[in-house]
PDB file of C-alpha atoms in Angstrom:
ATOM      1  CA  MET A  26     203.084  56.105  66.893  1.00 73.00           C
ATOM      2  CA  LYS A  27     203.416  55.308  63.186  1.00 87.00           C
ATOM      3  CA  GLN A  28     202.559  58.089  60.710  1.00 91.00           C
ATOM      4  CA  ILE A  29     199.290  57.607  58.848  1.00 97.00           C
ATOM      5  CA  ASP A  30     200.225  59.134  55.470  1.00 96.00           C
ATOM      6  CA  PHE A  31     196.504  58.871  53.931  1.00 97.00           C
ATOM      7  CA  GLN A  32     193.240  60.843  54.383  1.00 97.00           C
ATOM      8  CA  LEU A  33     190.839  58.775  52.199  1.00 98.00           C
ATOM      9  CA  TYR A  34     190.099  55.361  53.131  1.00 98.00           C
ATOM     10  CA  LEU A  35     188.180  53.434  50.848  1.00 98.00           C
ATOM     11  CA  ILE A  36     186.342  50.215  52.058  1.00 98.00           C
ATOM     12  CA  THR A  37     185.419  47.673  49.696  1.00 98.00           C
ATOM     13  CA  ASP A  38     181.889  46.138  49.071  1.00 97.00           C
ATOM     14  CA  ARG A  39     181.769  44.465  45.506  1.00 96.00           C
ATOM     15  CA  LYS A  40     177.845  44.430  45.609  1.00 95.00           C
ATOM     16  CA  GLN A  41     177.825  48.219  45.372  1.00 96.00           C
ATOM     17  CA  VAL A  42     180.060  48.299  42.255  1.00 96.00           C
ATOM     18  CA  ARG A  43     178.065  49.120  39.052  1.00 91.00           C
ATOM     19  CA  ASN A  44     178.791  47.090  35.866  1.00 88.00           C
ATOM     20  CA  GLN A  45     182.280  45.897  36.541  1.00 93.00           C
ATOM     21  CA  ASP A  46     184.282  43.653  38.786  1.00 96.00           C
ATOM     22  CA  LEU A  47     185.657  44.880  42.090  1.00 97.00           C
ATOM     23  CA  LEU A  48     189.463  44.915  40.796  1.00 98.00           C
ATOM     24  CA  SER A  49     188.349  47.068  37.795  1.00 97.00           C
ATOM     25  CA  ALA A  50     186.527  49.377  39.956  1.00 98.00           C
ATOM     26  CA  LEU A  51     189.350  49.735  42.574  1.00 98.00           C
ATOM     27  CA  ASP A  52     191.632  50.344  39.659  1.00 98.00           C
ATOM     28  CA  GLU A  53     189.636  53.476  38.849  1.00 98.00           C
ATOM     29  CA  ALA A  54     189.358  54.708  42.461  1.00 98.00           C
ATOM     30  CA  LEU A  55     193.186  54.278  42.710  1.00 98.00           C
ATOM     31  CA  GLU A  56     193.599  56.382  39.344  1.00 98.00           C
ATOM     32  CA  GLY A  57     191.587  58.964  41.079  1.00 98.00           C
ATOM     33  CA  GLY A  58     193.831  59.220  43.974  1.00 98.00           C
ATOM     34  CA  VAL A  59     192.728  56.697  46.627  1.00 98.00           C
ATOM     35  CA  ARG A  60     195.975  55.814  48.619  1.00 98.00           C
ATOM     36  CA  ALA A  61     194.408  53.144  51.125  1.00 98.00           C
ATOM     37  CA  VAL A  62     192.101  50.323  50.516  1.00 98.00           C
ATOM     38  CA  GLN A  63     190.388  47.897  53.134  1.00 98.00           C
ATOM     39  CA  LEU A  64     189.310  44.636  51.675  1.00 98.00           C
ATOM     40  CA  ARG A  65     186.089  43.881  53.322  1.00 98.00           C
ATOM     41  CA  GLU A  66     184.192  40.998  51.599  1.00 97.00           C
ATOM     42  CA  LYS A  67     182.713  39.048  54.601  1.00 94.00           C
ATOM     43  CA  ASP A  68     180.777  36.441  52.566  1.00 95.00           C
ATOM     44  CA  LEU A  69     183.924  35.162  50.680  1.00 97.00           C
ATOM     45  CA  SER A  70     185.723  31.860  51.685  1.00 96.00           C
ATOM     46  CA  ASP A  71     189.192  31.955  52.889  1.00 96.00           C
ATOM     47  CA  ARG A  72     190.488  30.961  49.486  1.00 97.00           C
ATOM     48  CA  GLU A  73     188.571  33.724  47.706  1.00 97.00           C
ATOM     49  CA  LEU A  74     189.712  36.207  50.141  1.00 97.00           C
ATOM     50  CA  PHE A  75     193.327  35.015  49.882  1.00 98.00           C
ATOM     51  CA  GLU A  76     193.157  35.200  45.959  1.00 98.00           C
ATOM     52  CA  LEU A  77     191.495  38.584  45.956  1.00 98.00           C
ATOM     53  CA  GLY A  78     193.892  40.048  48.532  1.00 98.00           C
ATOM     54  CA  ARG A  79     196.878  38.851  46.511  1.00 98.00           C
ATOM     55  CA  ALA A  80     195.439  40.464  43.346  1.00 98.00           C
ATOM     56  CA  LEU A  81     194.455  43.497  45.196  1.00 98.00           C
ATOM     57  CA  ARG A  82     198.023  43.640  46.699  1.00 98.00           C
ATOM     58  CA  THR A  83     199.664  43.872  43.260  1.00 98.00           C
ATOM     59  CA  LEU A  84     197.011  46.548  42.237  1.00 98.00           C
ATOM     60  CA  THR A  85     197.663  48.596  45.145  1.00 98.00           C
ATOM     61  CA  ARG A  86     201.464  48.439  44.951  1.00 98.00           C
ATOM     62  CA  ASN A  87     201.332  49.443  41.064  1.00 98.00           C
ATOM     63  CA  HIS A  88     199.254  52.791  42.541  1.00 98.00           C
ATOM     64  CA  GLY A  89     201.739  53.321  45.587  1.00 98.00           C
ATOM     65  CA  ALA A  90     198.820  52.645  47.944  1.00 98.00           C
ATOM     66  CA  ARG A  91     198.062  50.861  51.287  1.00 98.00           C
ATOM     67  CA  LEU A  92     196.273  47.799  51.684  1.00 98.00           C
ATOM     68  CA  PHE A  93     194.451  46.569  54.611  1.00 98.00           C
ATOM     69  CA  ILE A  94     192.443  43.370  55.355  1.00 98.00           C
ATOM     70  CA  ASN A  95     189.386  43.409  57.544  1.00 98.00           C
ATOM     71  CA  ASP A  96     189.400  41.297  60.457  1.00 97.00           C
ATOM     72  CA  ARG A  97     191.931  38.699  59.406  1.00 97.00           C
ATOM     73  CA  ALA A  98     195.639  39.221  60.875  1.00 98.00           C
ATOM     74  CA  ASP A  99     196.683  36.024  59.352  1.00 97.00           C
ATOM     75  CA  LEU A 100     195.375  36.797  55.835  1.00 98.00           C
ATOM     76  CA  ALA A 101     197.016  40.151  55.992  1.00 98.00           C
ATOM     77  CA  VAL A 102     200.464  38.567  56.684  1.00 98.00           C
ATOM     78  CA  ALA A 103     199.705  35.944  54.204  1.00 98.00           C
ATOM     79  CA  VAL A 104     199.041  38.479  51.177  1.00 98.00           C
ATOM     80  CA  GLU A 105     201.609  40.906  52.530  1.00 98.00           C
ATOM     81  CA  ALA A 106     199.117  43.635  53.253  1.00 98.00           C
ATOM     82  CA  ASP A 107     200.218  46.856  54.964  1.00 98.00           C
ATOM     83  CA  GLY A 108     197.835  46.064  57.884  1.00 98.00           C
ATOM     84  CA  VAL A 109     194.759  44.509  59.309  1.00 98.00           C
ATOM     85  CA  HIS A 110     191.449  46.440  60.290  1.00 98.00           C
ATOM     86  CA  LEU A 111     189.669  45.003  63.423  1.00 98.00           C
ATOM     87  CA  THR A 112     186.238  45.267  64.391  1.00 97.00           C
ATOM     88  CA  GLN A 113     184.650  45.279  67.797  1.00 97.00           C
ATOM     89  CA  THR A 114     184.155  41.594  67.577  1.00 96.00           C
ATOM     90  CA  SER A 115     187.809  40.931  66.749  1.00 96.00           C
ATOM     91  CA  TYR A 116     190.600  40.265  68.974  1.00 95.00           C
ATOM     92  CA  SER A 117     192.174  43.251  70.383  1.00 97.00           C
ATOM     93  CA  ALA A 118     194.982  45.388  68.550  1.00 98.00           C
ATOM     94  CA  ARG A 119     197.353  44.285  71.283  1.00 98.00           C
ATOM     95  CA  GLU A 120     196.590  40.595  70.264  1.00 98.00           C
ATOM     96  CA  ALA A 121     196.718  41.308  66.690  1.00 98.00           C
ATOM     97  CA  ARG A 122     200.070  42.960  66.986  1.00 98.00           C
ATOM     98  CA  LYS A 123     201.472  39.454  67.983  1.00 97.00           C
ATOM     99  CA  ILE A 124     200.392  38.102  64.514  1.00 98.00           C
ATOM    100  CA  VAL A 125     201.247  41.011  62.155  1.00 98.00           C
ATOM    101  CA  GLY A 126     204.375  42.244  63.824  1.00 97.00           C
ATOM    102  CA  SER A 127     205.722  45.723  64.659  1.00 96.00           C
ATOM    103  CA  ASP A 128     205.884  46.969  61.036  1.00 97.00           C
ATOM    104  CA  ARG A 129     202.146  46.686  59.993  1.00 98.00           C
ATOM    105  CA  LEU A 130     199.659  49.076  60.699  1.00 98.00           C
ATOM    106  CA  ILE A 131     196.410  48.078  62.766  1.00 98.00           C
ATOM    107  CA  GLY A 132     193.225  50.013  62.338  1.00 98.00           C
ATOM    108  CA  VAL A 133     190.138  49.514  64.581  1.00 98.00           C
ATOM    109  CA  SER A 134     186.385  50.209  63.988  1.00 98.00           C
ATOM    110  CA  THR A 135     184.826  52.154  66.835  1.00 98.00           C
ATOM    111  CA  HIS A 136     181.631  53.607  67.720  1.00 96.00           C
ATOM    112  CA  SER A 137     181.983  55.471  70.882  1.00 97.00           C
ATOM    113  CA  LEU A 138     184.739  57.586  72.834  1.00 98.00           C
ATOM    114  CA  GLU A 139     185.407  54.431  75.019  1.00 98.00           C
ATOM    115  CA  GLN A 140     186.058  52.118  72.251  1.00 98.00           C
ATOM    116  CA  VAL A 141     188.421  54.685  70.827  1.00 98.00           C
ATOM    117  CA  ARG A 142     190.349  55.028  74.100  1.00 98.00           C
ATOM    118  CA  LYS A 143     190.599  51.175  74.328  1.00 98.00           C
ATOM    119  CA  ALA A 144     191.914  50.693  70.754  1.00 98.00           C
ATOM    120  CA  GLU A 145     194.560  53.669  71.511  1.00 98.00           C
ATOM    121  CA  ASP A 146     195.506  51.772  74.835  1.00 98.00           C
ATOM    122  CA  ASP A 147     195.691  48.578  72.878  1.00 98.00           C
ATOM    123  CA  GLY A 148     198.130  49.917  70.330  1.00 98.00           C
ATOM    124  CA  ALA A 149     195.904  50.679  67.532  1.00 98.00           C
ATOM    125  CA  ASP A 150     197.771  52.914  64.858  1.00 98.00           C
ATOM    126  CA  PHE A 151     194.353  54.664  63.726  1.00 98.00           C
ATOM    127  CA  VAL A 152     190.492  54.193  64.123  1.00 98.00           C
ATOM    128  CA  THR A 153     187.442  54.751  62.186  1.00 98.00           C
ATOM    129  CA  LEU A 154     184.431  56.240  64.289  1.00 98.00           C
ATOM    130  CA  GLY A 155     181.020  56.148  63.170  1.00 96.00           C
ATOM    131  CA  PRO A 156     178.337  56.342  61.912  1.00 95.00           C
ATOM    132  CA  ILE A 157     178.917  60.162  62.394  1.00 97.00           C
ATOM    133  CA  PHE A 158     175.872  60.894  59.773  1.00 95.00           C
ATOM    134  CA  ALA A 159     172.970  58.727  59.054  1.00 85.00           C
ATOM    135  CA  THR A 160     173.574  55.792  56.631  1.00 75.00           C
ATOM    136  CA  PRO A 161     171.752  52.524  55.799  1.00 65.00           C
ATOM    137  CA  SER A 162     175.083  50.545  56.047  1.00 56.00           C
ATOM    138  CA  LYS A 163     175.664  51.466  59.511  1.00 50.00           C
ATOM    139  CA  MET A 164     172.004  51.247  60.884  1.00 58.00           C
ATOM    140  CA  GLU A 165     173.000  48.289  63.047  1.00 59.00           C
ATOM    141  CA  TYR A 166     175.364  50.633  65.174  1.00 54.00           C
ATOM    142  CA  GLY A 167     172.291  52.970  66.237  1.00 63.00           C
ATOM    143  CA  HIS A 168     171.741  56.612  65.684  1.00 84.00           C
ATOM    144  CA  PRO A 169     174.414  58.824  64.200  1.00 94.00           C
ATOM    145  CA  LEU A 170     177.016  60.106  66.573  1.00 96.00           C
ATOM    146  CA  GLY A 171     177.147  63.476  65.168  1.00 96.00           C
ATOM    147  CA  LEU A 172     179.942  66.025  64.701  1.00 98.00           C
ATOM    148  CA  PRO A 173     180.105  67.248  68.568  1.00 97.00           C
ATOM    149  CA  LEU A 174     180.928  63.768  69.593  1.00 98.00           C
ATOM    150  CA  LEU A 175     183.647  63.388  66.826  1.00 98.00           C
ATOM    151  CA  GLU A 176     185.099  66.584  67.950  1.00 98.00           C
ATOM    152  CA  LYS A 177     184.979  65.742  71.692  1.00 98.00           C
ATOM    153  CA  THR A 178     186.763  62.296  70.855  1.00 98.00           C
ATOM    154  CA  VAL A 179     189.537  63.794  68.718  1.00 98.00           C
ATOM    155  CA  ARG A 180     190.364  66.342  71.496  1.00 98.00           C
ATOM    156  CA  GLN A 181     190.686  63.472  74.161  1.00 98.00           C
ATOM    157  CA  VAL A 182     192.728  60.876  72.118  1.00 98.00           C
ATOM    158  CA  ASN A 183     196.011  61.099  70.198  1.00 97.00           C
ATOM    159  CA  VAL A 184     195.181  58.134  67.888  1.00 98.00           C
ATOM    160  CA  PRO A 185     194.284  59.451  64.410  1.00 98.00           C
ATOM    161  CA  VAL A 186     190.597  59.137  63.754  1.00 98.00           C
ATOM    162  CA  PHE A 187     188.741  58.621  60.512  1.00 98.00           C
ATOM    163  CA  ALA A 188     185.204  59.495  60.207  1.00 98.00           C
ATOM    164  CA  ILE A 189     182.978  56.968  58.581  1.00 97.00           C
ATOM    165  CA  GLY A 190     178.966  56.725  57.979  1.00 95.00           C
ATOM    166  CA  GLY A 191     177.122  58.938  55.547  1.00 94.00           C
ATOM    167  CA  ILE A 192     180.210  60.835  54.438  1.00 95.00           C
ATOM    168  CA  LYS A 193     179.400  62.815  51.139  1.00 95.00           C
ATOM    169  CA  LYS A 194     181.072  65.536  49.199  1.00 95.00           C
ATOM    170  CA  GLN A 195     178.823  68.110  50.935  1.00 94.00           C
ATOM    171  CA  ASN A 196     179.810  67.024  54.422  1.00 96.00           C
ATOM    172  CA  ALA A 197     183.581  66.095  54.197  1.00 96.00           C
ATOM    173  CA  LEU A 198     185.013  69.080  55.207  1.00 95.00           C
ATOM    174  CA  SER A 199     182.672  69.307  58.163  1.00 96.00           C
ATOM    175  CA  VAL A 200     184.527  66.198  59.638  1.00 97.00           C
ATOM    176  CA  LEU A 201     187.737  67.800  59.111  1.00 96.00           C
ATOM    177  CA  ASP A 202     186.761  70.785  60.825  1.00 96.00           C
ATOM    178  CA  ALA A 203     185.709  68.640  63.747  1.00 97.00           C
ATOM    179  CA  GLY A 204     189.342  67.402  63.966  1.00 97.00           C
ATOM    180  CA  ALA A 205     189.170  64.071  61.895  1.00 98.00           C
ATOM    181  CA  HIS A 206     192.382  62.823  60.374  1.00 98.00           C
ATOM    182  CA  GLY A 207     190.461  61.717  57.258  1.00 98.00           C
ATOM    183  CA  ILE A 208     187.305  60.059  56.076  1.00 98.00           C
ATOM    184  CA  ALA A 209     186.437  56.499  55.352  1.00 98.00           C
ATOM    185  CA  LEU A 210     183.722  55.613  52.962  1.00 96.00           C
ATOM    186  CA  ILE A 211     182.118  52.713  50.808  1.00 96.00           C
ATOM    187  CA  SER A 212     179.193  53.856  48.598  1.00 94.00           C
ATOM    188  CA  GLY A 213     180.555  57.322  48.247  1.00 96.00           C
ATOM    189  CA  ILE A 214     182.990  55.994  45.542  1.00 97.00           C
ATOM    190  CA  LEU A 215     182.045  52.663  44.769  1.00 97.00           C
ATOM    191  CA  ALA A 216     178.412  53.082  44.023  1.00 95.00           C
ATOM    192  CA  THR A 217     179.094  56.060  41.670  1.00 96.00           C
ATOM    193  CA  PRO A 218     179.058  55.802  37.965  1.00 95.00           C
ATOM    194  CA  ASP A 219     182.516  57.361  37.515  1.00 97.00           C
ATOM    195  CA  LEU A 220     184.835  55.983  40.353  1.00 97.00           C
ATOM    196  CA  LYS A 221     187.913  57.937  39.172  1.00 98.00           C
ATOM    197  CA  GLN A 222     186.067  61.260  39.124  1.00 98.00           C
ATOM    198  CA  ALA A 223     184.486  60.517  42.581  1.00 98.00           C
ATOM    199  CA  ALA A 224     187.658  59.518  44.129  1.00 98.00           C
ATOM    200  CA  GLY A 225     189.353  62.626  42.554  1.00 98.00           C
ATOM    201  CA  GLU A 226     186.829  64.961  43.975  1.00 97.00           C
ATOM    202  CA  PHE A 227     187.125  63.697  47.626  1.00 98.00           C
ATOM    203  CA  VAL A 228     190.998  64.054  47.438  1.00 97.00           C
ATOM    204  CA  SER A 229     190.437  67.619  46.163  1.00 96.00           C
ATOM    205  CA  ILE A 230     188.125  68.310  49.114  1.00 95.00           C
ATOM    206  CA  LEU A 231     190.680  66.825  51.576  1.00 95.00           C
ATOM    207  CA  HIS A 232     193.408  68.713  50.136  1.00 90.00           C
ATOM    208  CA  GLY A 233     191.340  71.922  49.967  1.00 84.00           C
ATOM    209  CA  THR A 234     191.123  72.582  46.419  1.00 70.00           C
ATOM    210  CA  HIS A 235     187.510  71.579  45.625  1.00 61.00           C
ATOM    211  CA  PRO A 236     184.860  74.321  45.956  1.00 60.00           C
ATOM    212  CA  ILE A 237     182.139  73.263  48.254  1.00 52.00           C
ATOM    213  CA  GLU A 238     178.798  75.195  48.391  1.00 45.00           C
ATOM    214  CA  ASP A 239     178.078  74.232  52.174  1.00 45.00           C
ATOM    215  CA  ARG A 240     181.024  72.745  54.102  1.00 46.00           C
ATOM    216  CA  HIS A 241     178.657  71.926  56.847  1.00 47.00           C
ATOM    217  CA  ALA A 242     175.753  70.415  54.855  1.00 47.00           C
ATOM    218  CA  VAL A 243     174.677  66.864  55.988  1.00 44.00           C
TER     219      VAL A 243
END
């Protein structure tokens, strides 16, 4: 199993960015300490995704960060990304491996213990599991899974698990306490007025250097 050398996984949504373009926003987040970005802009054309992916590849390399492309193994290869992130409607990690090769990483979005197990069996390098907490962006996946299921899942699999869905500074440590490898988020950084500061605060929390009033707040 490949080493997953990041704990904070930022997923893009340019519609949540305030008063600037996506690349400028991501530059700020990377300055704040983000070391893994997933390009996830589903309404763009192939050409637009390719061009944005190439620009983001340059930006992430300048910051020593990893780049993942959502759902498109072919584009991940084309823009020289570090990997692809698959959904439950994508082809399997096993099939994606034939496209991206042995060196690139494969992440998979999951919403149950069974899906995590399948992703692991198919050779995924890591998964996101959620929604752990209530969040408008994940309403389509049903009720929040909660910390007990996260903890149960982590105990039963070996693949690194990133918690996603409603992750805030006040509850980030609680998912680490449940055994998550890290956290994945969108609005917790992108929708804030100061992306560099927000990213830095999450990095500090994950490294245990940020004071939190209630580590189990939701």
